[in-house]
Backbone as a printed PyTorch tensor [residue, N CA C, xyz], in Angstrom:
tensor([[[ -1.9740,  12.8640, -15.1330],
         [ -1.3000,  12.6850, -13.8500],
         [ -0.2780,  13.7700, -13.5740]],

        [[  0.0760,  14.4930, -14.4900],
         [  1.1340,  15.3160, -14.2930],
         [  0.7220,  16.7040, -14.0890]],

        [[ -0.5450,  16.7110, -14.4720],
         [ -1.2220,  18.9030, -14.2330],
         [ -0.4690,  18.9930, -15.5260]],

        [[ -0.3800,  18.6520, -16.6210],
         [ -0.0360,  19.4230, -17.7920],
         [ -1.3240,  18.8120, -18.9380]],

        [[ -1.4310,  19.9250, -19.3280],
         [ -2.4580,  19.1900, -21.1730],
         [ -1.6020,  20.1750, -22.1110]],

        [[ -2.1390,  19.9520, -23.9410],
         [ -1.3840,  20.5960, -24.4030],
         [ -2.2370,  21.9970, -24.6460]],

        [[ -1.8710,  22.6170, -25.4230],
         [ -2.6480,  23.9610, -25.7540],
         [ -3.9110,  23.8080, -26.2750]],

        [[ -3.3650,  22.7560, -27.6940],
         [ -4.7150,  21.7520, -28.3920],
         [ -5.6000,  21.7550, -27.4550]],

        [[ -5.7650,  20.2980, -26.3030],
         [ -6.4180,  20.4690, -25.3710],
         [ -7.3860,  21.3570, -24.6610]],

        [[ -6.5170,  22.1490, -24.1260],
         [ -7.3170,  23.4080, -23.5530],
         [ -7.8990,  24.2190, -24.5040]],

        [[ -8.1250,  24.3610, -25.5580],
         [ -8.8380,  24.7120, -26.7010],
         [-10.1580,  24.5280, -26.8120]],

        [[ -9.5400,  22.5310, -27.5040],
         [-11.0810,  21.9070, -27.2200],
         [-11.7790,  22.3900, -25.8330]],

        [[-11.3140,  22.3830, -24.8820],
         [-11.6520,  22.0140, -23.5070],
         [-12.9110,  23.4210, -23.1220]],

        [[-11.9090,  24.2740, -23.4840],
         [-12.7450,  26.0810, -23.3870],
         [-14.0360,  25.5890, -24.2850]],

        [[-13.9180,  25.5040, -25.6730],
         [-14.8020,  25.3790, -26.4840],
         [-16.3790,  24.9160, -25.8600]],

        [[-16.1490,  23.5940, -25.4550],
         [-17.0880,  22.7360, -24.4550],
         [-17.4740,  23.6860, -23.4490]],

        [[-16.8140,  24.6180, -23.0290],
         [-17.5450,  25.4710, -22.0750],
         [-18.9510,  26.3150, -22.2300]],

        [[-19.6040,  26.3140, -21.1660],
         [-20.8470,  27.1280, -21.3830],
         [-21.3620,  27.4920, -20.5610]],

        [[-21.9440,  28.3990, -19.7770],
         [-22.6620,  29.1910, -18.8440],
         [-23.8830,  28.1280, -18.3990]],

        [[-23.8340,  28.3640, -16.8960],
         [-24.9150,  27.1220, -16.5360],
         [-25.7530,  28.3400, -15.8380]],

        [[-27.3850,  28.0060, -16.0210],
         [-28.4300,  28.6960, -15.2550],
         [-27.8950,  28.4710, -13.9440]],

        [[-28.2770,  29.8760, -13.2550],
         [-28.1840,  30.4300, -11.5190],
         [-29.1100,  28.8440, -10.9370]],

        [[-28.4860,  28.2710, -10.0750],
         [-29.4230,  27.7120,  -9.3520],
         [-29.8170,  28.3310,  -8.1520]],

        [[-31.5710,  27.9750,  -8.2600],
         [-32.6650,  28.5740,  -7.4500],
         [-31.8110,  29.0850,  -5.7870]],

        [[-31.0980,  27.8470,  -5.1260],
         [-30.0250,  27.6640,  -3.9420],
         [-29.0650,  28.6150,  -4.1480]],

        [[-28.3820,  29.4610,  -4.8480],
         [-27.1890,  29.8130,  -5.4440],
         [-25.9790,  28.5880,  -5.0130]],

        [[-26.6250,  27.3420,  -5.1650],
         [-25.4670,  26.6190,  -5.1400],
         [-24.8140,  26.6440,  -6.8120]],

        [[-23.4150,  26.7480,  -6.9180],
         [-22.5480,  26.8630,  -7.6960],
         [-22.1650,  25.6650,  -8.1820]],

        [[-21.4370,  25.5470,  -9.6970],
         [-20.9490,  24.2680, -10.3900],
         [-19.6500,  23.9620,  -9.9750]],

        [[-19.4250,  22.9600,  -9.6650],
         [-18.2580,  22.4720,  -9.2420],
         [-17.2790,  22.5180, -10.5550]],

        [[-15.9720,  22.9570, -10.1340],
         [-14.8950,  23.2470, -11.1240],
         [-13.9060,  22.2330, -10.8550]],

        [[-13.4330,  21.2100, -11.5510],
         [-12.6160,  20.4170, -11.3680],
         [-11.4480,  21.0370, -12.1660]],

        [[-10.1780,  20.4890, -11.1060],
         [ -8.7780,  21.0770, -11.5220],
         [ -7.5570,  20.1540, -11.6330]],

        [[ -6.6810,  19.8730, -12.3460],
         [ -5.8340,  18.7800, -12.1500],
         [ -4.6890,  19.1380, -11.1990]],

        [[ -4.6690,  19.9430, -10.6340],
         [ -3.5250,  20.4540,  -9.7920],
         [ -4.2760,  20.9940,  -8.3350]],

        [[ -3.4970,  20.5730,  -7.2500],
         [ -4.0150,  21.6130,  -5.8060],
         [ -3.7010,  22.9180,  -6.0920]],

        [[ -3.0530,  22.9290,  -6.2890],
         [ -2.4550,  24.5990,  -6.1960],
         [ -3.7680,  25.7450,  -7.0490]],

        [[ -4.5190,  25.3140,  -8.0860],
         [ -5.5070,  25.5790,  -8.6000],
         [ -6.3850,  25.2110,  -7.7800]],

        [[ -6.8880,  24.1780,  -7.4440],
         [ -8.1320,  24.2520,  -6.0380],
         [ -7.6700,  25.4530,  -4.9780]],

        [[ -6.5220,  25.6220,  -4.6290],
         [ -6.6930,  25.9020,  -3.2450],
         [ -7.0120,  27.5570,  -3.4990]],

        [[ -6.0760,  28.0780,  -4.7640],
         [ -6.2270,  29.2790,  -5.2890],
         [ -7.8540,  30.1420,  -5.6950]],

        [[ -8.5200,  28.9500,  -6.5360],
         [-10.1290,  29.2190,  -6.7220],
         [-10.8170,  28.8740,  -5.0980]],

        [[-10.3870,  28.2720,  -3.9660],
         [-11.0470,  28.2680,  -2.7380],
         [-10.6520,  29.4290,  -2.1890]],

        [[ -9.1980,  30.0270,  -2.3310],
         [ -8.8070,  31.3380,  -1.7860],
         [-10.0070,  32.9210,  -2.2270]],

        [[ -9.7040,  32.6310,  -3.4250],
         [-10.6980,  33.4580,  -4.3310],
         [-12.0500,  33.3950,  -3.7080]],

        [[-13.0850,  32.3420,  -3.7190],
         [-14.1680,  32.2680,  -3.0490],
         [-14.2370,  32.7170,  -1.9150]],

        [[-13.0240,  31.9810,  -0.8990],
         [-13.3980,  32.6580,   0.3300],
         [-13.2850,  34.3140,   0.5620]],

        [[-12.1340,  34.9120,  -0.1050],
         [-12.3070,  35.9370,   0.3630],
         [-13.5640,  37.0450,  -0.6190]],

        [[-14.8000,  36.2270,  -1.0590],
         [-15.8360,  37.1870,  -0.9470],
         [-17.0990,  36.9020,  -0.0430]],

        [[-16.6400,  36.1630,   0.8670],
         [-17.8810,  35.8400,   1.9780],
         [-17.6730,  36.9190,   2.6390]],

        [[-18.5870,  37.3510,   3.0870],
         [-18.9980,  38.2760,   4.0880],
         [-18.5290,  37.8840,   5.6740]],

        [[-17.9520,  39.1790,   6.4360],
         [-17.8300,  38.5550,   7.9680],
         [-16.2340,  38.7590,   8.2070]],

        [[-16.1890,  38.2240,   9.5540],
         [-14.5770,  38.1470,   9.7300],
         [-14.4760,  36.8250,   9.7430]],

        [[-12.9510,  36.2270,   9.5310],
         [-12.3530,  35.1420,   9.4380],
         [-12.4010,  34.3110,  10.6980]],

        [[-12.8240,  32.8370,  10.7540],
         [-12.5070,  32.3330,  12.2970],
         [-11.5180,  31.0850,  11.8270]],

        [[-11.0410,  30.6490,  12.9230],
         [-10.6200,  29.1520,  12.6070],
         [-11.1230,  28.3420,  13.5970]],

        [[-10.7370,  26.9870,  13.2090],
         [-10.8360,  26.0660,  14.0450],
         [-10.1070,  25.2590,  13.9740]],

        [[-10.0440,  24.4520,  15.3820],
         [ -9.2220,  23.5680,  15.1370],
         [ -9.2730,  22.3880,  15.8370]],

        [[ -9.0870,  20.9500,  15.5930],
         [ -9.6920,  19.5320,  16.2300],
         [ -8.3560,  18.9050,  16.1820]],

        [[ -8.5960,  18.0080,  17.4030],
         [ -7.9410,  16.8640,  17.5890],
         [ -7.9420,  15.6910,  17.7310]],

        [[ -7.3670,  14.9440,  17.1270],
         [ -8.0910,  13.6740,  17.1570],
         [ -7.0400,  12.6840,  18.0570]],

        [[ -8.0160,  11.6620,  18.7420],
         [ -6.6710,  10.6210,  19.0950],
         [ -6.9310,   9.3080,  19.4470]],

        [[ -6.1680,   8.3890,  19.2720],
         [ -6.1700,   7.1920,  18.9700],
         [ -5.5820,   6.5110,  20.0960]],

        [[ -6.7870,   5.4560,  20.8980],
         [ -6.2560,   4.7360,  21.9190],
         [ -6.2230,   3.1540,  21.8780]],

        [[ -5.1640,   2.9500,  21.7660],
         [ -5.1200,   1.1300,  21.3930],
         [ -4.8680,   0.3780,  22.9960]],

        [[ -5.5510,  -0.7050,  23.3670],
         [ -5.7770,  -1.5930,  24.3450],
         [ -5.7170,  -2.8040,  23.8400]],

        [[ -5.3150,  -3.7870,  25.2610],
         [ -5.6660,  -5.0010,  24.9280],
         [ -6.9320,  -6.1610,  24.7390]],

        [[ -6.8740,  -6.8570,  24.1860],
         [ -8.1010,  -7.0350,  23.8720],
         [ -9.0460,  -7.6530,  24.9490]],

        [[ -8.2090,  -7.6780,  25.9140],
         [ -9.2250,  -8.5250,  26.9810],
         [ -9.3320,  -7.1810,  28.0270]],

        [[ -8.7030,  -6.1950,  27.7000],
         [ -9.2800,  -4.5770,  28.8840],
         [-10.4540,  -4.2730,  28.2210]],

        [[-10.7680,  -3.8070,  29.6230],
         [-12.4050,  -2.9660,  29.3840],
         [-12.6380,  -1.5410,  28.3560]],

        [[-13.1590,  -1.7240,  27.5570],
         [-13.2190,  -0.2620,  26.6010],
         [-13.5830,   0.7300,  27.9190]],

        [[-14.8260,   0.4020,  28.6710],
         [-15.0680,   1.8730,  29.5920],
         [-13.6270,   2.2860,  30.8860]],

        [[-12.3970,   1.2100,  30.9780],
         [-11.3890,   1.9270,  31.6510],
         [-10.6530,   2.6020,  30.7610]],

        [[-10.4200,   2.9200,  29.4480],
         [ -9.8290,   4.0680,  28.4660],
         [-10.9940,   4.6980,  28.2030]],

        [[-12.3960,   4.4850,  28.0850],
         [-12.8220,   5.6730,  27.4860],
         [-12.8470,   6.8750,  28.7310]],

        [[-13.1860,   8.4190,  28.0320],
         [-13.4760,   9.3450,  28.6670],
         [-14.4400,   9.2600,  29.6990]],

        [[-14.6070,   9.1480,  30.6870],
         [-15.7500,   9.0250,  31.7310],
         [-16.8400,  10.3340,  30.9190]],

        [[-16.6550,  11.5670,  31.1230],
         [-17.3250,  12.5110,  30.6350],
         [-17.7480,  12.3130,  29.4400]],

        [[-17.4730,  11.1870,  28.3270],
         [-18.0490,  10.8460,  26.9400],
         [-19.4190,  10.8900,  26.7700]],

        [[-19.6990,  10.5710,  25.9850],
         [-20.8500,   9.7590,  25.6360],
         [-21.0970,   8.6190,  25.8880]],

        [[-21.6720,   7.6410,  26.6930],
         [-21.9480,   5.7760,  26.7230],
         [-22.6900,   5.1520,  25.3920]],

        [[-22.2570,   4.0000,  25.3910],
         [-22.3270,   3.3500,  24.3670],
         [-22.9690,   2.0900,  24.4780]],

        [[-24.1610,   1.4740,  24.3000],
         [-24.3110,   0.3010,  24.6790],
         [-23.4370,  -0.8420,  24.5850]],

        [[-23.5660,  -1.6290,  25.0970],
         [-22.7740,  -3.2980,  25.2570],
         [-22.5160,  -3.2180,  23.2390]],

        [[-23.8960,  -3.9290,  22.8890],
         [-23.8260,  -3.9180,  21.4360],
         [-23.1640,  -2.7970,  20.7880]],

        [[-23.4540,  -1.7070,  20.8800],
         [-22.5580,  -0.4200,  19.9330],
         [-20.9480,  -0.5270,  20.1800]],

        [[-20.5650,  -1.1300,  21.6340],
         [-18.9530,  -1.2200,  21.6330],
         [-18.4100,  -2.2120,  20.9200]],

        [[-19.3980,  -3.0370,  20.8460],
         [-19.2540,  -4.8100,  19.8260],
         [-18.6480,  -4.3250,  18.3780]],

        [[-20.1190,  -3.7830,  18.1960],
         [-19.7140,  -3.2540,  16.9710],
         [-18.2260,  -2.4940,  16.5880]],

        [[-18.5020,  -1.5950,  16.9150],
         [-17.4960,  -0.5620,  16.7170],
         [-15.8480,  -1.0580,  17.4220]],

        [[-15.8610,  -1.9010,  18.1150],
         [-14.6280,  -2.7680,  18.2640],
         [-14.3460,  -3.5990,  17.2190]],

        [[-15.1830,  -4.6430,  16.5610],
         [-15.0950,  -5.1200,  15.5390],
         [-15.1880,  -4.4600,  13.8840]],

        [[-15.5480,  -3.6270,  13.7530],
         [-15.6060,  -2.6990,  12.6890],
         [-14.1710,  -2.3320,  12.9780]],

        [[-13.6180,  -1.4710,  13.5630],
         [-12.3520,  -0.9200,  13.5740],
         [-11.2340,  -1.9070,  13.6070]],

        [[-10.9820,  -3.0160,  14.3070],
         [-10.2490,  -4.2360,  14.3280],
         [ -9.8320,  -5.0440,  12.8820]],

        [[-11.0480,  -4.6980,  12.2050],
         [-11.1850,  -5.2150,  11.1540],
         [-10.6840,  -4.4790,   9.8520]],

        [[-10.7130,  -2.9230,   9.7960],
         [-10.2390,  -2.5370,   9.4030],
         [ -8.3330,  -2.5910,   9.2630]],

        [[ -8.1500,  -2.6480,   7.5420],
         [ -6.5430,  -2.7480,   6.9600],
         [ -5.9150,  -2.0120,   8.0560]],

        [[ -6.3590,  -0.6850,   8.4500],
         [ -4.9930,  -0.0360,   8.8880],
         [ -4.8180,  -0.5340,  10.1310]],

        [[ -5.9410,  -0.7880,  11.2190],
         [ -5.5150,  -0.9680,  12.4830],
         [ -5.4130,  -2.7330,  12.6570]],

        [[ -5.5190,  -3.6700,  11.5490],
         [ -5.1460,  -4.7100,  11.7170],
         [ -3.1030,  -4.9330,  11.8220]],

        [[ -2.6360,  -3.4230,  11.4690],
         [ -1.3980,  -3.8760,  12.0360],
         [ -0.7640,  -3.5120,  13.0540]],

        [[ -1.8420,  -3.3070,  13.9030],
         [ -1.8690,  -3.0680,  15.1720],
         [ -1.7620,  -4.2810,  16.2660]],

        [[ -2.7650,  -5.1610,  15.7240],
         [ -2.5430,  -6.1010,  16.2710],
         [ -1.4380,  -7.5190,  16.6100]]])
């Protein structure tokens, strides 16, 4: 829990190490790390040997709470996507039901 082992440890730990065959995909072995700062560093590393220029992106998300007797289609986006009768059932009750937005209610 703390990102520390002892030296011992990392000893054994190297030892256990071993070169894995190229897969056919060049998908790569996942490296588990006990610290972010080590993920984000080996993701830094990776990324900067992709090919290309850098883009970003960026999303927003947002959260609209109503009462339970208003119409979902007067908050949703007109320009959305529609949803059948049943899919709003659902997905009203799925989310309702869920821990976090039950203290919403």
């Amino acid at each position: 829990r703390q990102g520390r082992i002892t030296a011992e440890s990392e000893t054994f730990l190297r030892q256990c190490e071993r070169p894995l065959p190229p897969h056919p995909m060049g998908i790569k072995a996942t490296i588990l790390y006990s610290r972010n700062i080590n993920v984000s560093n080996e993701n830094q590393r990776e990324l900067a040997k992709l090919p290309g220029e850098e883009h970003s992106l960026f999303g927003q998300d947002t959260v609209a709470v109503w009462d339970e007797d208003q119409d979902v289609e007067e908050i949703m986006d007109k320009s959305g996507p529609r949803m059948s009768e049943a899919q709003r059932d659902w997905a009203k009750q799925t989310l309702w039901s869920n821990p976090f937005f039950k203290m919403c209610q």
